[in-house]
């Protein structure tokens, strides 16, 4: 709650500051542009957010983005119709997620190691199979529409991202799947004792994360009208930063889908601002990394600070009424 | 009908010859006992005697190496917690086993959520779950808002929620592992009262406790374990604290139940 408030405040402040320096910032055109740029990272972040609420972690998403794009090239190369091309790519992402999920939930490989391994397995595989170059370009217009088109005045990728957030928001808040996600993220063993198939549920979350990452890869190749093998490099930082800045706990069990979208927009605005200011991309990475560390530290320190305030309150004769 | 303290003819739960090893440790060694409907059995023994292991086996959390389990005179296999629940066995774990980040109603219904039609999306029927939870809590004398998160509850309130969850879905057997260990005096009394209500509603109850005063207050029979073995069983009205302590620490000659 307070985290989201803080984030909205920071975003607001940032926007004012940028607008003072660069009035062009506040145009709808620029905003749609920002959102369109953020759409593929945003789509990946939505799945990773639910995964992290469920106590998981996924470093392999960037490579799966490249895999999705690569399979678009392969699919069109073999003359498959568009829906099958997309399905093939998304299923491949889900399969990578299934491998991650199997390794983490059933073989008990630490998620960090499992998904770091898959980051290189998948990236290496894509680079090897495609010969390390652009895997394909020049796709049908009805396909590139998914990345470049407009619908009711909005870029299609922004609509896709928005739909994903609405869907996952509802899943998280309103469905049994969301309830189990919170439960296994808080304590998988307690959830198991209550009758939840914890391992299978965690595996499903990895599958979801993989499928959405591949979908983002499809969308990205549609926007670029090309599949590049270096697509999605560095996504893991942006995605995890978005999720954590958005208020999802590093320890699982707690988090918000809406906050994640806020985190995505916040980082996109930071990038946009730094671009407008002409800051080097290297320094931008430095900045995003620092933001991630700040919010992680806040996540860990906040309970301690709250504790301290509680103790101080106990010393005072003027107790504040307990908040419900 | 009645040959056992005016209770039912056969036990609702019976375990025979259960053994379990953890590496070099014989946690359970040919343990047997039974629980009848409308009775409270106290399970006592020193730390490490195997009480929690026995409960975990009945809960489907741990698998026994050997032995048989009967529910209502029918041999059953309990392979996972869902099995146990289907057999009408509910557990109140030593650590309570509640999800801190969820509210009371969600905890009571965890694993058994009510969903709306069409069932395809598994859309939660939140209002009905809240209402049921509220009613259930007040039935055991707890006036708690079911929307409160478990994280914000006191130890006694948490125990209340754990107890409420245990009886919600027509349990016939309730096993409680040290339900009062972390509670204050008033909370302990409230918990014991709820456990007695379970018996009065016809459930078979087994409660693990180190507090002999509590055990003597509520149980009908007492089963003593030592080093993985059942070393004695007594009718509460016919035994003394001294005898039970003696069984716990030194053990009498092993006897059949
Ligand atoms: N999962 C486990 N792995 C290894 N040893 C265990 C495990 N669970 C219990 N034990 C051992 O089995 C014995 C019985 O433990 P437990 O059933 O917890 O006793 P109690 O509940 O009576 O104190 C102890 O020696 C304990 O250390
Ligand atoms: Mg124990």
Coordinates of C-alpha atoms and ligand atoms in Angstrom, one line a residue:
Chain A
X1 CA 0.0 0.0 0.0
X2 CA 2.5 2.6 1.1
X3 CA 5.0 1.3 -1.4
X4 CA 2.6 2.0 -4.3
X5 CA 1.8 5.4 -2.9
X6 CA 5.5 6.2 -2.7
X7 CA 6.0 4.9 -6.2
X8 CA 3.1 7.0 -7.6
X9 CA 4.6 10.1 -5.8
X10 CA 8.1 9.4 -7.2
X11 CA 6.7 8.9 -10.7
X12 CA 4.7 12.1 -10.4
X13 CA 7.8 14.1 -9.2
X14 CA 9.9 12.6 -11.9
X15 CA 7.4 13.6 -14.6
X16 CA 7.3 17.2 -13.3
X17 CA 11.1 17.4 -13.3
X18 CA 11.4 16.0 -16.8
X19 CA 8.6 18.2 -18.1
X20 CA 10.4 21.3 -16.8
X21 CA 13.5 20.3 -18.7
X22 CA 11.8 18.9 -21.7
X23 CA 8.1 20.0 -22.3
X24 CA 7.8 17.5 -25.1
X25 CA 7.8 14.8 -22.4
X26 CA 4.2 15.4 -21.4
X27 CA 2.7 14.8 -24.9
X28 CA 0.5 11.8 -25.4
X29 CA 2.7 10.9 -28.3
X30 CA 5.7 10.5 -26.0
X31 CA 3.7 8.6 -23.4
X32 CA 2.4 6.1 -25.9
X33 CA 5.9 5.7 -27.2
X34 CA 7.2 5.1 -23.7
X35 CA 4.5 2.5 -23.1
X36 CA 5.1 0.8 -26.4
X37 CA 8.8 0.5 -25.6
X38 CA 8.0 -0.9 -22.3
X39 CA 5.4 -3.4 -23.5
X40 CA 7.7 -6.4 -24.0
X41 CA 9.4 -6.0 -20.6
X42 CA 6.0 -5.3 -19.1
X43 CA 4.6 -8.5 -20.5
X44 CA 7.5 -10.5 -19.1
X45 CA 7.2 -8.8 -15.8
X46 CA 3.6 -9.7 -15.3
X47 CA 4.4 -13.4 -15.4
X48 CA 7.5 -13.0 -13.2
X49 CA 5.4 -11.0 -10.7
X50 CA 3.0 -13.9 -10.1
X51 CA 5.9 -16.3 -10.0
X52 CA 7.7 -14.3 -7.4
X53 CA 4.5 -13.9 -5.3
X54 CA 4.5 -17.7 -5.5
X55 CA 8.1 -17.7 -4.1
X56 CA 9.8 -18.4 -7.4
X57 CA 12.5 -16.5 -9.4
X58 CA 13.3 -16.6 -13.1
X59 CA 16.6 -15.3 -14.6
X60 CA 16.0 -17.1 -17.9
X61 CA 13.2 -14.9 -19.2
X62 CA 15.5 -12.8 -21.4
X63 CA 16.8 -15.8 -23.3
X64 CA 13.2 -17.1 -23.7
X65 CA 12.3 -13.8 -25.3
X66 CA 15.1 -14.5 -27.9
X67 CA 13.8 -18.1 -28.2
X68 CA 10.3 -16.8 -29.0
X69 CA 11.6 -14.5 -31.7
X70 CA 13.8 -17.2 -33.1
X71 CA 10.8 -19.5 -33.4
X72 CA 8.9 -16.8 -35.2
X73 CA 11.7 -16.8 -37.8
X74 CA 11.7 -20.6 -38.0
X75 CA 7.9 -20.7 -38.2
X76 CA 7.6 -18.2 -41.1
X77 CA 10.6 -19.9 -42.7
X78 CA 8.7 -23.2 -42.9
X79 CA 5.6 -21.4 -44.1
X80 CA 3.4 -22.0 -41.1
X81 CA 0.2 -19.8 -40.7
X82 CA 0.5 -16.9 -38.2
X83 CA -1.6 -18.4 -35.4
X84 CA 0.5 -21.6 -35.5
X85 CA 3.8 -19.6 -35.5
X86 CA 2.7 -17.8 -32.4
X87 CA 1.4 -20.9 -30.7
X88 CA 4.7 -22.7 -31.4
X89 CA 6.7 -19.9 -29.9
X90 CA 4.6 -19.6 -26.8
X91 CA 4.5 -23.4 -26.3
X92 CA 8.3 -23.5 -26.5
X93 CA 8.5 -20.8 -23.8
X94 CA 6.1 -22.8 -21.7
X95 CA 8.3 -25.9 -22.2
X96 CA 11.4 -23.9 -20.9
X97 CA 9.2 -22.9 -18.0
X98 CA 8.3 -26.6 -17.4
X99 CA 12.0 -27.5 -17.3
X100 CA 12.6 -24.7 -14.8
X101 CA 9.6 -25.7 -12.8
X102 CA 10.6 -29.4 -12.8
X103 CA 14.1 -28.5 -11.7
X104 CA 13.0 -26.2 -8.9
X105 CA 9.9 -27.9 -7.6
X106 CA 10.8 -31.6 -8.1
X107 CA 14.6 -31.8 -8.1
X108 CA 14.9 -29.0 -5.6
X109 CA 17.5 -27.1 -7.5
X110 CA 17.7 -23.5 -6.2
X111 CA 15.7 -21.3 -8.5
X112 CA 18.7 -18.9 -8.9
X113 CA 20.9 -21.7 -10.2
X114 CA 18.2 -23.5 -12.2
X115 CA 17.2 -20.4 -14.1
X116 CA 20.7 -19.1 -14.5
X117 CA 21.6 -22.3 -16.1
X118 CA 18.6 -22.1 -18.4
X119 CA 19.5 -18.5 -19.3
X120 CA 22.7 -19.8 -20.9
X121 CA 21.2 -23.1 -22.2
X122 CA 18.5 -21.3 -24.1
X123 CA 20.6 -18.3 -25.2
X124 CA 23.4 -20.6 -26.3
X125 CA 20.9 -22.9 -28.1
X126 CA 19.3 -20.0 -30.0
X127 CA 22.7 -18.6 -31.0
X128 CA 23.9 -22.0 -32.1
X129 CA 20.8 -22.8 -34.2
X130 CA 20.6 -19.5 -35.8
X131 CA 24.3 -19.2 -36.5
X132 CA 24.6 -16.2 -34.2
X133 CA 23.0 -13.7 -36.6
X134 CA 19.6 -12.2 -37.2
X135 CA 17.4 -15.2 -37.5
X136 CA 14.8 -13.7 -39.8
X137 CA 13.2 -10.5 -41.0
X138 CA 10.5 -9.2 -43.3
X139 CA 7.4 -10.7 -41.7
X140 CA 3.8 -10.5 -43.0
X141 CA 2.1 -7.2 -42.2
X142 CA -0.8 -8.9 -40.4
X143 CA 1.9 -10.2 -38.0
X144 CA 3.9 -7.0 -37.5
X145 CA 0.6 -5.4 -36.7
X146 CA 1.0 -7.1 -33.3
X147 CA 4.1 -5.0 -32.6
X148 CA 3.6 -1.9 -34.6
X149 CA -0.1 -1.6 -35.2
X150 CA -2.7 0.7 -33.6
X151 CA -6.1 -0.2 -32.4
X152 CA -8.6 2.4 -31.1
X153 CA -5.8 4.9 -30.9
X154 CA -3.5 2.7 -28.8
X155 CA -0.4 0.7 -29.8
X156 CA -1.3 -3.0 -30.1
X157 CA 1.6 -4.1 -27.8
X158 CA 0.3 -1.7 -25.1
X159 CA -3.2 -3.3 -25.4
X160 CA -1.7 -6.8 -25.2
X161 CA 0.3 -5.8 -22.1
X162 CA -2.7 -4.2 -20.5
X163 CA -4.8 -7.3 -21.2
X164 CA -2.1 -9.5 -19.5
X165 CA -2.1 -7.3 -16.5
X166 CA -5.9 -7.3 -16.1
X167 CA -6.0 -11.0 -16.5
X168 CA -3.2 -11.7 -14.0
X169 CA -4.7 -9.2 -11.6
X170 CA -7.9 -11.1 -11.6
X171 CA -6.1 -14.5 -11.3
X172 CA -4.2 -13.2 -8.3
X173 CA -7.1 -11.7 -6.5
X174 CA -10.1 -13.6 -7.5
X175 CA -9.3 -17.2 -8.3
X176 CA -8.2 -20.4 -6.5
X177 CA -5.0 -20.3 -8.6
X178 CA -4.1 -16.9 -7.1
X179 CA -4.9 -18.1 -3.6
X180 CA -2.7 -21.1 -4.0
X181 CA 0.1 -18.9 -5.4
X182 CA 0.0 -16.7 -2.2
X183 CA -0.1 -19.9 -0.1
X184 CA 2.9 -21.7 -1.7
X185 CA 4.8 -18.4 -1.8
X186 CA 4.4 -17.9 1.9
X187 CA 5.1 -21.5 2.9
X188 CA 5.0 -24.4 0.4
X189 CA 5.0 -27.1 3.2
X190 CA 2.1 -25.5 5.1
X191 CA 0.2 -25.2 1.8
X192 CA 0.9 -28.9 1.1
X193 CA -0.5 -29.9 4.5
X194 CA -3.6 -28.0 3.7
X195 CA -4.1 -30.1 0.6
X196 CA -2.5 -27.9 -2.1
X197 CA -0.2 -29.7 -4.6
X198 CA 2.6 -27.2 -3.9
X199 CA 5.2 -28.5 -6.3
X200 CA 2.9 -28.8 -9.2
X201 CA 1.5 -25.3 -8.5
X202 CA 5.0 -23.8 -8.5
X203 CA 5.8 -25.6 -11.7
X204 CA 2.8 -24.1 -13.3
X205 CA 4.0 -20.6 -12.3
X206 CA 7.3 -21.2 -14.1
X207 CA 5.4 -22.4 -17.1
X208 CA 3.3 -19.2 -17.1
X209 CA 6.5 -17.1 -16.8
X210 CA 8.1 -18.9 -19.7
X211 CA 5.0 -18.7 -21.9
X212 CA 4.7 -14.9 -21.3
X213 CA 8.4 -14.4 -22.0
X214 CA 8.1 -16.2 -25.3
X215 CA 4.9 -14.1 -26.1
X216 CA 6.9 -11.0 -25.4
X217 CA 9.6 -12.3 -27.8
X218 CA 6.9 -12.7 -30.5
X219 CA 5.7 -9.2 -29.9
X220 CA 9.2 -7.8 -30.0
X221 CA 10.0 -9.5 -33.3
X222 CA 6.7 -8.1 -34.7
X223 CA 7.7 -4.6 -33.6
X224 CA 11.2 -4.8 -35.0
X225 CA 9.9 -6.8 -38.0
X226 CA 13.0 -9.0 -37.4
X227 CA 14.2 -11.7 -35.0
X228 CA 17.5 -10.9 -33.5
X229 CA 19.4 -13.4 -31.4
X230 CA 20.4 -10.8 -28.9
X231 CA 16.8 -9.9 -28.1
X232 CA 16.0 -9.8 -24.4
X233 CA 19.6 -9.5 -23.2
X234 CA 19.5 -7.9 -19.8
X235 CA 15.8 -8.3 -19.4
X236 CA 16.2 -10.1 -16.1
X237 CA 17.5 -7.0 -14.4
X238 CA 14.7 -4.8 -15.8
X239 CA 12.0 -7.3 -15.0
X240 CA 13.1 -8.2 -11.5
X241 CA 13.6 -4.5 -10.8
X242 CA 10.1 -3.7 -12.0
X243 CA 8.6 -6.4 -9.9
X244 CA 10.5 -5.6 -6.7
X245 CA 10.1 -1.8 -7.1
X246 CA 6.4 -2.5 -7.6
X247 CA 6.3 -3.9 -4.1
X248 CA 6.5 -7.7 -4.5
X249 CA 8.3 -9.3 -1.6
X250 CA 11.6 -10.9 -2.3
X251 CA 10.6 -13.7 0.0
X252 CA 7.4 -14.6 -1.8
X253 CA 3.8 -14.6 -0.6
X254 CA 3.1 -11.0 -1.0
X255 CA 3.0 -8.7 -4.0
X256 CA 0.8 -6.9 -6.4
X257 CA 0.2 -7.2 -10.1
X258 CA -0.9 -3.5 -10.4
X259 CA 2.2 -2.5 -8.5
X260 CA 4.3 -4.4 -11.0
X261 CA 2.8 -2.4 -13.9
X262 CA 3.6 0.7 -11.9
X263 CA 7.2 -0.5 -11.6
X264 CA 7.4 -1.1 -15.3
X265 CA 6.1 2.3 -16.1
X266 CA 8.4 3.9 -13.5
X267 CA 11.5 2.3 -15.0
X268 CA 10.4 3.1 -18.5
X269 CA 10.0 6.8 -17.5
X270 CA 13.4 6.7 -15.8
X271 CA 15.0 5.4 -19.0
X272 CA 13.1 8.0 -21.1
X273 CA 14.2 10.8 -18.8
X274 CA 17.8 9.7 -18.8
X275 CA 17.7 9.4 -22.6
X276 CA 16.2 12.9 -22.9
X277 CA 19.0 14.1 -20.6
X278 CA 21.5 12.3 -22.8
X279 CA 22.8 10.0 -20.1
X280 CA 24.9 7.1 -21.2
X281 CA 23.2 3.7 -21.4
X282 CA 25.9 2.4 -19.1
X283 CA 25.0 4.8 -16.4
X284 CA 21.3 3.9 -17.0
X285 CA 22.2 0.3 -16.1
X286 CA 23.9 1.6 -13.0
X287 CA 20.8 3.6 -12.1
X288 CA 18.4 0.7 -12.6
X289 CA 20.7 -1.6 -10.6
X290 CA 20.8 0.9 -7.8
X291 CA 17.0 1.3 -7.8
X292 CA 16.7 -2.5 -7.5
X293 CA 19.1 -2.6 -4.6
X294 CA 17.3 0.3 -2.9
X295 CA 13.9 -1.3 -3.1
X296 CA 15.3 -4.7 -2.0
X297 CA 16.9 -3.0 1.0
X298 CA 13.6 -1.3 1.8
X299 CA 11.8 -4.6 1.5
X300 CA 14.2 -6.1 4.1
X301 CA 14.5 -3.1 6.4
X302 CA 10.9 -1.9 6.5
X303 CA 9.8 -4.6 9.0
X304 CA 12.8 -3.8 11.2
X305 CA 12.0 -0.1 11.1
X306 CA 8.4 -0.7 11.9
X307 CA 9.5 -2.8 14.9
X308 CA 11.6 0.0 16.1
X309 CA 8.8 2.5 15.8
X310 CA 6.6 0.1 17.7
X311 CA 9.1 -0.1 20.5
X312 CA 9.5 3.7 20.7
X313 CA 5.7 4.0 20.8
X314 CA 5.6 1.6 23.8
X315 CA 7.9 4.0 25.6
X316 CA 5.7 7.0 25.0
X317 CA 2.8 7.6 27.3
X318 CA 0.8 8.9 24.4
X319 CA 0.1 5.6 22.6
X320 CA -1.3 5.8 19.2
X321 CA -4.5 3.8 18.8
X322 CA -3.8 0.5 17.1
X323 CA -4.7 0.6 13.5
X324 CA -7.1 -2.2 12.4
Chain B
X1 CA -23.2 -51.3 21.7
X2 CA -21.2 -50.2 24.6
X3 CA -18.2 -52.0 26.0
X4 CA -15.8 -49.1 26.2
X5 CA -16.7 -46.6 28.8
X6 CA -20.2 -46.3 27.3
X7 CA -18.6 -45.4 24.0
X8 CA -18.9 -46.9 20.5
X9 CA -18.1 -50.5 19.9
X10 CA -15.1 -50.1 17.6
X11 CA -12.5 -47.4 17.3
X12 CA -12.8 -44.7 14.6
X13 CA -9.0 -44.8 14.3
X14 CA -6.6 -47.6 15.0
X15 CA -2.9 -47.9 14.3
X16 CA -1.2 -51.3 14.5
X17 CA 2.5 -51.9 14.6
X18 CA 3.7 -48.7 13.1
X19 CA 7.5 -48.3 12.7
X20 CA 9.5 -45.5 11.2
X21 CA 13.2 -44.9 10.9
X22 CA 15.0 -41.7 10.1
X23 CA 18.5 -42.8 9.1
X24 CA 19.9 -44.2 12.3
X25 CA 17.0 -43.1 14.5
X26 CA 14.1 -45.4 15.2
X27 CA 11.4 -42.7 15.6
X28 CA 8.6 -45.2 15.9
X29 CA 9.0 -48.9 17.0
X30 CA 6.0 -51.1 16.5
X31 CA 3.6 -48.5 17.9
X32 CA -0.1 -49.4 18.3
X33 CA -3.1 -47.4 19.7
X34 CA -6.7 -46.6 19.0
X35 CA -9.1 -43.8 19.4
X36 CA -12.9 -44.2 19.9
X37 CA -15.6 -41.8 18.8
X38 CA -16.5 -39.3 21.6
X39 CA -13.3 -39.8 23.4
X40 CA -10.2 -37.7 24.0
X41 CA -6.9 -39.7 24.1
X42 CA -3.9 -37.9 25.5
X43 CA -0.6 -38.9 23.9
X44 CA 2.3 -38.1 26.2
X45 CA 6.0 -38.8 26.3
X46 CA 9.4 -37.1 26.5
X47 CA 10.8 -35.0 23.7
X48 CA 11.8 -37.3 20.8
X49 CA 9.4 -40.1 21.9
X50 CA 7.9 -40.1 18.5
X51 CA 4.5 -38.4 19.1
X52 CA 4.8 -35.9 16.2
X53 CA 6.1 -38.6 13.9
X54 CA 3.0 -40.6 14.6
X55 CA 0.7 -37.7 13.9
X56 CA 2.6 -36.8 10.8
X57 CA 2.1 -40.4 9.5
X58 CA -1.6 -40.2 10.2
X59 CA -1.6 -36.8 8.5
X60 CA -0.1 -38.2 5.3
X61 CA 3.0 -35.9 5.7
X62 CA 5.3 -38.8 6.5
X63 CA 5.2 -42.4 5.3
X64 CA 5.4 -45.2 7.8
X65 CA 8.0 -48.0 7.1
X66 CA 5.7 -50.7 8.5
X67 CA 2.3 -51.0 10.1
X68 CA -1.4 -50.7 9.4
X69 CA -3.9 -48.0 9.9
X70 CA -7.7 -48.6 10.2
X71 CA -10.4 -46.0 10.0
X72 CA -13.8 -47.4 11.2
X73 CA -12.4 -50.9 11.1
X74 CA -11.4 -50.5 7.4
X75 CA -7.7 -50.7 6.5
X76 CA -6.6 -47.5 4.8
X77 CA -3.5 -46.1 3.1
X78 CA -2.7 -42.5 3.8
X79 CA -0.3 -41.3 1.1
X80 CA -0.7 -37.6 1.3
X81 CA -2.5 -34.9 3.3
X82 CA -5.4 -34.9 0.8
X83 CA -6.0 -38.7 1.6
X84 CA -6.0 -38.0 5.3
X85 CA -8.6 -35.3 4.9
X86 CA -10.8 -37.5 2.7
X87 CA -10.8 -40.0 5.5
X88 CA -12.1 -37.4 7.9
X89 CA -8.8 -37.0 9.7
X90 CA -7.9 -33.4 10.5
X91 CA -4.7 -32.2 12.1
X92 CA -3.8 -29.2 14.3
X93 CA -0.1 -29.1 13.8
X94 CA 2.4 -28.1 16.4
X95 CA 3.4 -25.0 14.5
X96 CA -0.3 -24.3 13.6
X97 CA 0.4 -24.4 9.9
X98 CA -1.5 -21.3 9.0
X99 CA -0.6 -19.0 6.0
X100 CA 0.4 -15.7 7.6
X101 CA -0.3 -13.6 4.5
X102 CA -3.8 -14.9 4.0
X103 CA -6.9 -13.9 6.0
X104 CA -8.8 -16.1 8.4
X105 CA -11.4 -17.3 6.0
X106 CA -8.8 -18.1 3.3
X107 CA -6.9 -20.2 5.8
X108 CA -10.0 -22.1 7.0
X109 CA -10.9 -22.9 3.4
X110 CA -7.3 -23.4 2.1
X111 CA -7.3 -26.4 -0.2
X112 CA -11.1 -26.6 -0.2
X113 CA -12.2 -23.2 -1.6
X114 CA -15.7 -22.6 -2.6
X115 CA -15.8 -21.6 -6.3
X116 CA -18.5 -20.1 -8.4
X117 CA -20.1 -21.6 -11.5
X118 CA -19.0 -22.0 -14.1
X119 CA -16.1 -23.8 -12.4
X120 CA -13.8 -23.4 -15.4
X121 CA -12.0 -20.3 -14.0
X122 CA -12.1 -21.5 -10.4
X123 CA -13.5 -18.1 -9.4
X124 CA -13.6 -17.8 -5.6
X125 CA -16.9 -17.4 -3.9
X126 CA -15.5 -15.0 -1.4
X127 CA -18.7 -13.8 0.3
X128 CA -19.9 -17.3 1.1
X129 CA -16.5 -18.3 2.4
X130 CA -16.4 -15.3 4.7
X131 CA -19.9 -15.9 5.9
X132 CA -19.2 -19.6 6.6
X133 CA -15.9 -18.7 8.4
X134 CA -17.7 -16.2 10.6
X135 CA -20.4 -18.7 11.6
X136 CA -17.9 -21.4 12.3
X137 CA -15.8 -19.1 14.5
X138 CA -18.7 -18.0 16.5
X139 CA -19.8 -21.6 16.9
X140 CA -16.6 -22.2 18.9
X141 CA -17.0 -18.9 20.8
X142 CA -14.6 -16.8 18.8
X143 CA -15.8 -13.3 17.7
X144 CA -13.3 -12.6 15.0
X145 CA -13.6 -10.8 11.7
X146 CA -12.7 -13.5 9.1
X147 CA -11.1 -10.8 6.9
X148 CA -8.3 -10.3 9.4
X149 CA -4.9 -11.5 8.2
X150 CA -3.5 -14.3 10.3
X151 CA -0.3 -12.3 10.7
X152 CA -2.2 -9.8 12.9
X153 CA -3.6 -12.4 15.3
X154 CA -2.5 -13.3 18.8
X155 CA -1.4 -16.8 19.6
X156 CA -4.7 -17.7 21.1
X157 CA -6.6 -16.4 18.1
X158 CA -4.4 -18.3 15.7
X159 CA -5.1 -21.5 17.7
X160 CA -8.8 -20.7 17.4
X161 CA -8.5 -20.5 13.7
X162 CA -6.5 -23.7 13.5
X163 CA -9.2 -25.5 15.6
X164 CA -12.0 -24.0 13.5
X165 CA -10.3 -25.3 10.4
X166 CA -10.0 -28.7 11.8
X167 CA -13.7 -29.2 12.4
X168 CA -15.0 -27.4 9.4
X169 CA -15.3 -30.2 6.9
X170 CA -17.0 -32.9 8.8
X171 CA -13.9 -34.3 10.4
X172 CA -14.4 -37.4 12.5
X173 CA -11.0 -37.6 13.9
X174 CA -9.0 -34.7 15.1
X175 CA -5.3 -35.0 16.1
X176 CA -3.7 -32.1 17.9
X177 CA 0.0 -31.7 18.4
X178 CA 0.8 -29.6 21.5
X179 CA -2.1 -27.2 20.9
X180 CA -1.5 -25.3 24.1
X181 CA 2.3 -25.2 24.2
X182 CA 2.6 -21.5 23.1
X183 CA -0.5 -20.2 24.9
X184 CA -1.2 -18.2 28.0
X185 CA -3.5 -19.4 30.8
X186 CA -6.7 -17.9 29.5
X187 CA -6.0 -19.0 25.9
X188 CA -5.1 -22.5 27.1
X189 CA -8.4 -22.8 28.9
X190 CA -10.4 -21.6 25.9
X191 CA -8.5 -24.1 23.7
X192 CA -9.2 -27.0 26.1
X193 CA -12.9 -26.1 26.1
X194 CA -13.0 -26.2 22.3
X195 CA -11.3 -29.6 22.3
X196 CA -13.9 -30.9 24.8
X197 CA -16.6 -29.6 22.4
X198 CA -15.1 -31.8 19.7
X199 CA -15.6 -34.8 21.9
X200 CA -19.1 -33.7 22.8
X201 CA -19.9 -33.6 19.1
X202 CA -18.9 -37.3 18.7
X203 CA -15.4 -36.8 17.3
X204 CA -12.5 -39.0 18.1
X205 CA -9.7 -36.8 19.5
X206 CA -6.1 -37.4 20.2
X207 CA -4.1 -34.6 21.8
X208 CA -0.4 -34.4 22.4
X209 CA 0.7 -32.3 25.4
X210 CA 3.5 -32.0 27.9
X211 CA 1.2 -30.4 30.4
X212 CA -0.1 -33.3 32.5
X213 CA -2.6 -31.0 34.3
X214 CA -4.2 -30.2 31.0
X215 CA -4.1 -33.9 30.0
X216 CA -5.8 -35.0 33.2
X217 CA -8.4 -32.2 32.9
X218 CA -9.7 -33.2 29.5
X219 CA -8.7 -36.8 28.5
X220 CA -10.6 -40.1 28.9
X221 CA -7.5 -42.2 28.3
X222 CA -3.8 -41.6 28.3
X223 CA -1.3 -43.3 26.1
X224 CA 2.4 -43.0 27.0
X225 CA 5.3 -43.3 24.4
X226 CA 8.9 -43.7 25.1
X227 CA 11.7 -44.0 22.5
X228 CA 9.3 -44.7 19.7
X229 CA 7.3 -47.3 21.6
X230 CA 3.9 -47.3 23.3
X231 CA 4.8 -48.2 26.8
X232 CA 1.4 -47.9 28.5
X233 CA -2.2 -46.9 28.2
X234 CA -4.4 -45.9 31.2
X235 CA -7.9 -44.8 31.7
X236 CA -7.5 -41.3 33.0
X237 CA -10.0 -41.7 35.9
X238 CA -8.0 -44.8 37.1
X239 CA -4.5 -43.4 37.1
X240 CA -2.4 -40.8 38.7
X241 CA 0.0 -38.2 37.6
X242 CA 2.8 -40.1 39.4
X243 CA 2.1 -43.2 37.5
X244 CA 2.1 -41.4 34.1
X245 CA 5.3 -39.6 35.0
X246 CA 6.8 -42.9 35.9
X247 CA 5.8 -44.4 32.6
X248 CA 7.2 -41.4 30.7
X249 CA 10.5 -41.5 32.3
X250 CA 11.3 -45.1 33.1
X251 CA 8.5 -47.1 31.7
X252 CA 6.8 -50.0 33.1
X253 CA 6.8 -53.4 31.5
X254 CA 5.6 -53.0 28.0
X255 CA 1.9 -53.9 27.7
X256 CA -0.6 -54.4 25.0
X257 CA -3.5 -52.0 24.7
Ligands
LIG1 N1 12.2 -35.6 9.5 C1 13.0 -36.1 10.4 N2 14.3 -36.5 10.0 C2 15.1 -37.1 10.9 N3 14.8 -37.4 12.2 C3 13.5 -37.1 12.6 C4 12.6 -36.4 11.7 N4 11.4 -36.2 12.4 C5 11.6 -36.7 13.7 N5 12.9 -37.2 13.8 C6 13.5 -37.8 15.0 O1 12.6 -38.8 15.4 C7 12.5 -38.8 16.8 C8 11.0 -38.6 17.2 O2 10.7 -37.3 17.0 P1 9.2 -36.6 17.2 O3 8.2 -37.5 16.6 O4 9.3 -35.2 16.7 O5 9.1 -36.7 18.8 P2 8.1 -35.9 19.8 O6 7.1 -35.2 19.0 O7 7.6 -37.0 20.6 O8 9.0 -35.0 20.6 C9 13.4 -37.8 17.3 O9 14.6 -38.4 17.6 C10 13.6 -36.9 16.1 O10 14.9 -36.3 16.2
LIG2 MG1 6.6 -33.1 18.8

